[in-house]
Amino acid sequence: MAPKVLMVAEKPSIALAIAKVLSAGQMSTRRGSTEVHEFDGKFLGLRCQFKVTSVIGHVFSVDFPAKYQDWNATNPLDLFQAPILKSEANPKAHIRRHLSQEARGCSHLVLWLDCDREGENICFEVIDCTGFHASVGETRVYRARFSSVTEKDISKAMENLVQPNRNEALSVDARQEIDLKVGVAFTRFQTGFFQGKYGNLDSRVISYGPCQTPTLGFCVQRYLNINTFKPQKFWAVHPYIVHNGYELKLEWEREKLFDLDISLMFQKLVSDDGTLKVVSVFEKQEHKSRPAGLNTVNLMKVASSALGFGPQMAMQIAERLYTQGYISYPRTESTAYPSSFDFRGALETQKSNPVWGGFVQKLLADGYNKPRSGADAGDHPPITPMRSATEEMLGYDAWKLYQYVCQHFVATPAYLDELLNFRTKVEFSSGGESFHCTGQSVIAEGFTSVLPWLGLNEKKLPDFTKGEKIKTSKVELYEGNTSPPDYLTESEVISLMEKHGIGTDASISVHINNICERNYVQVQSGRRLVPTALGVTLIRGYQCIDPDLCLPDIRGFIEHQITLVSKGQADHSLVVEHVLEQFKQKFAYFVKQIEHMDALFEAQFSPLSETGRSMCKCGKCLRYMKYISSQPQRLYCGTCEEVYYLPQKGLIKLYKEITCPLDNFELLLFSIPGPEGKSFPLCPYCYNNPPFEGMDALFGAAKTGPGNQGKGAGMPCFLCPHPTCRHSLIAQGVCACPECSGTLVLDPVSAPKWRLFCNMCNCLVFLPEGAHRVSTTKEHCPDCDSTIIEVDFNKNNSPLADGTTLHAGCILCDELLHSLIEMKHGKSSIRRFGGRGRGRGRGRGRGRGRGGKNIDPKMSFRDF
């Protein structure tokens, strides 16, 4: 029997491209967690059966065990020594089980993950899932290294398989552990401290990140420079001449003076002289070198400054172009092409392009030079177009980015090395002062004929002769003010991050996106990053307590250590231990000195007692609590000095002044907007302090552990198993959800479009529309144990005989009701509520969802 070879790519689209190339299109495909493509071929000279499948990014994510998930019960300082665990990043996709099943019976594993550190880390995640661990004297695991998903690159990678790099994988493990522990410890402490005191912070999480915070520091430092800048008046003398039909304004060699009287004196000297003598005429030929290859950082900078895309969006578009085969791998630090790079082949793909095809054809016909030497980081070649495309094929945004990649590439091997221009400088003297004017003319456009925005603006000058005297037409005394620098653009922030070693080509866009999402900065016109009051206050607080926390130096040191791990020059565990010990000491000092930062917050933000509007009564003191609408939504009782967090991203209002039978708090109604939203009541106290043991799943925390899950996760009435409350799961639950192990619950305010919603997933069941009333009863279906519902139809369109309007039955077993309902799940299309579902049971109070991973939904290393 022919041996079987399993191949695993990072994305389904790349697995499909690999399978098409290696099978020459002769393959079969079957469904799994991700698609599996099967075909026959040769491997290591032997006939074999190939299976090509994929993961969907990282198989595992890193987090703390369940005992460290409770924000209130865990001291953030303990997190620095806490164990970490790896669990499936996307449990619903079942990638681990999928890989394990597909690996059965396979003799070899070929890894087609992206060729960077993250891809190398995923390689070893796949090895762990498949069980292909190294055997003594036997090689069963291979690594394919490729930079694009073209037929040529895939075939070449298959012919030159190597071994996966354990050191690069360990460097990612080190970064994940450091960022997780440092970020979560500071974030939990800051969030708990400040959100419990101030009401208008407008941010759900007051986060810290070893990369994120120094990035914010750049923006805030520029903000402080602008706000502390004191403009000064200055004066400059500018004589004007008219010569051979040109009127010229001459520049003063002194540039400007800050004393008016002295400036007036120089103006008078020049005016009294009345003539300008030509002292010298300098002429010089200059050149501008063509660009080196395009790397990720330069792509993000151009996308932000010239194309109007944020770094995150630019990289998402680039990833899509790569997976579709239009460009090479977009995450690279190299600007130098390898000596074996096939420029003619790459140029051939662009010769028919209507925009730059003529230039490419001239290159191919007349010959071209080698590209300018750049930096070789040893990862991937520069970003290169791999096949031709049009705007109609790609769409507007993707076309703009693809067009720039193509034009940049075509300019690198240009037949004319550089832009040539002729610069002329003419110097004058008058009244003992020196002045000059400059002009420039382009001799040869060179590479700027394909990158026109890098060209020069010509400025013609008339001919001058040394010793010539020219009459002054007027002498202007210009008055101006010095001006502060502008706010940093995204492009400038990227340059600073690259300079100081903050982040990698793969993570720079994420860090910039994070400080925007946390409401620390706002992107304004010209894609300038303007810090908010919260961002400024945070950085000023760090500067007061420990400037290292927001300076780039410490992150640059960490990145250097991680790079040493990736090269096998430093021990992974020692680096992690050393860095965490440093940050642990800094954290302990930060906590002791927090009053310095608190003083800044107190001056900038309003205390909870002065924020919000009266909403509902507290069950303890019977006084009104205030509703604070800024993120995170919460209630504050000024009498009890208690904060009660609410569900996020929805509307809150008082629910009929009904009180909870357990604690006497007035109920609220939370509504998720949109046609597929849902509404449900909740008790503020029960939501934050679930009164029943064994609540292993809370709303707002899809991946939760026991205990308090941070801010916004809790127990609404649809999870409450109270036996007599008419708003609880027992009273409003109807039947088991057909999509998960949750329960379908009646939406109490969904009239006239009555519906049931699942208390665990996005499943919606639409009941007869236009009914006057739909309610649950205390009766149960004898066949399936679902709750009997009562429907009062509109008499004008009642489906009942004889014009009656009232009907009671089970939505699963009653023929009439079952024919009138429809189900919708998430964004999928509506379909009939298939299957009668007999015997499934209501699941009321028993199935509270699948449980999921016990991890904190906010605290993932990807956020820092």
Tab-separated table of C-alpha atoms in Angstrom, residues 290 339 343 368-373 412-414 417:
chain	number	residue	atom	x	y	z
A	290	ARG	CA	15.950	54.472	-7.383
A	339	SER	CA	20.895	36.746	-6.489
A	343	PHE	CA	13.396	39.577	-12.671
A	368	TYR	CA	17.714	46.591	-17.132
A	369	ASN	CA	20.154	46.958	-14.274
A	370	LYS	CA	20.328	44.991	-11.070
A	371	PRO	CA	18.238	46.583	-8.292
A	372	ARG	CA	19.890	48.791	-5.734
A	373	SER	CA	21.399	46.767	-2.931
A	412	THR	CA	13.723	48.863	-8.868
A	413	PRO	CA	15.471	47.335	-11.939
A	414	ALA	CA	15.014	50.458	-14.073
A	417	ASP	CA	19.781	54.021	-12.379
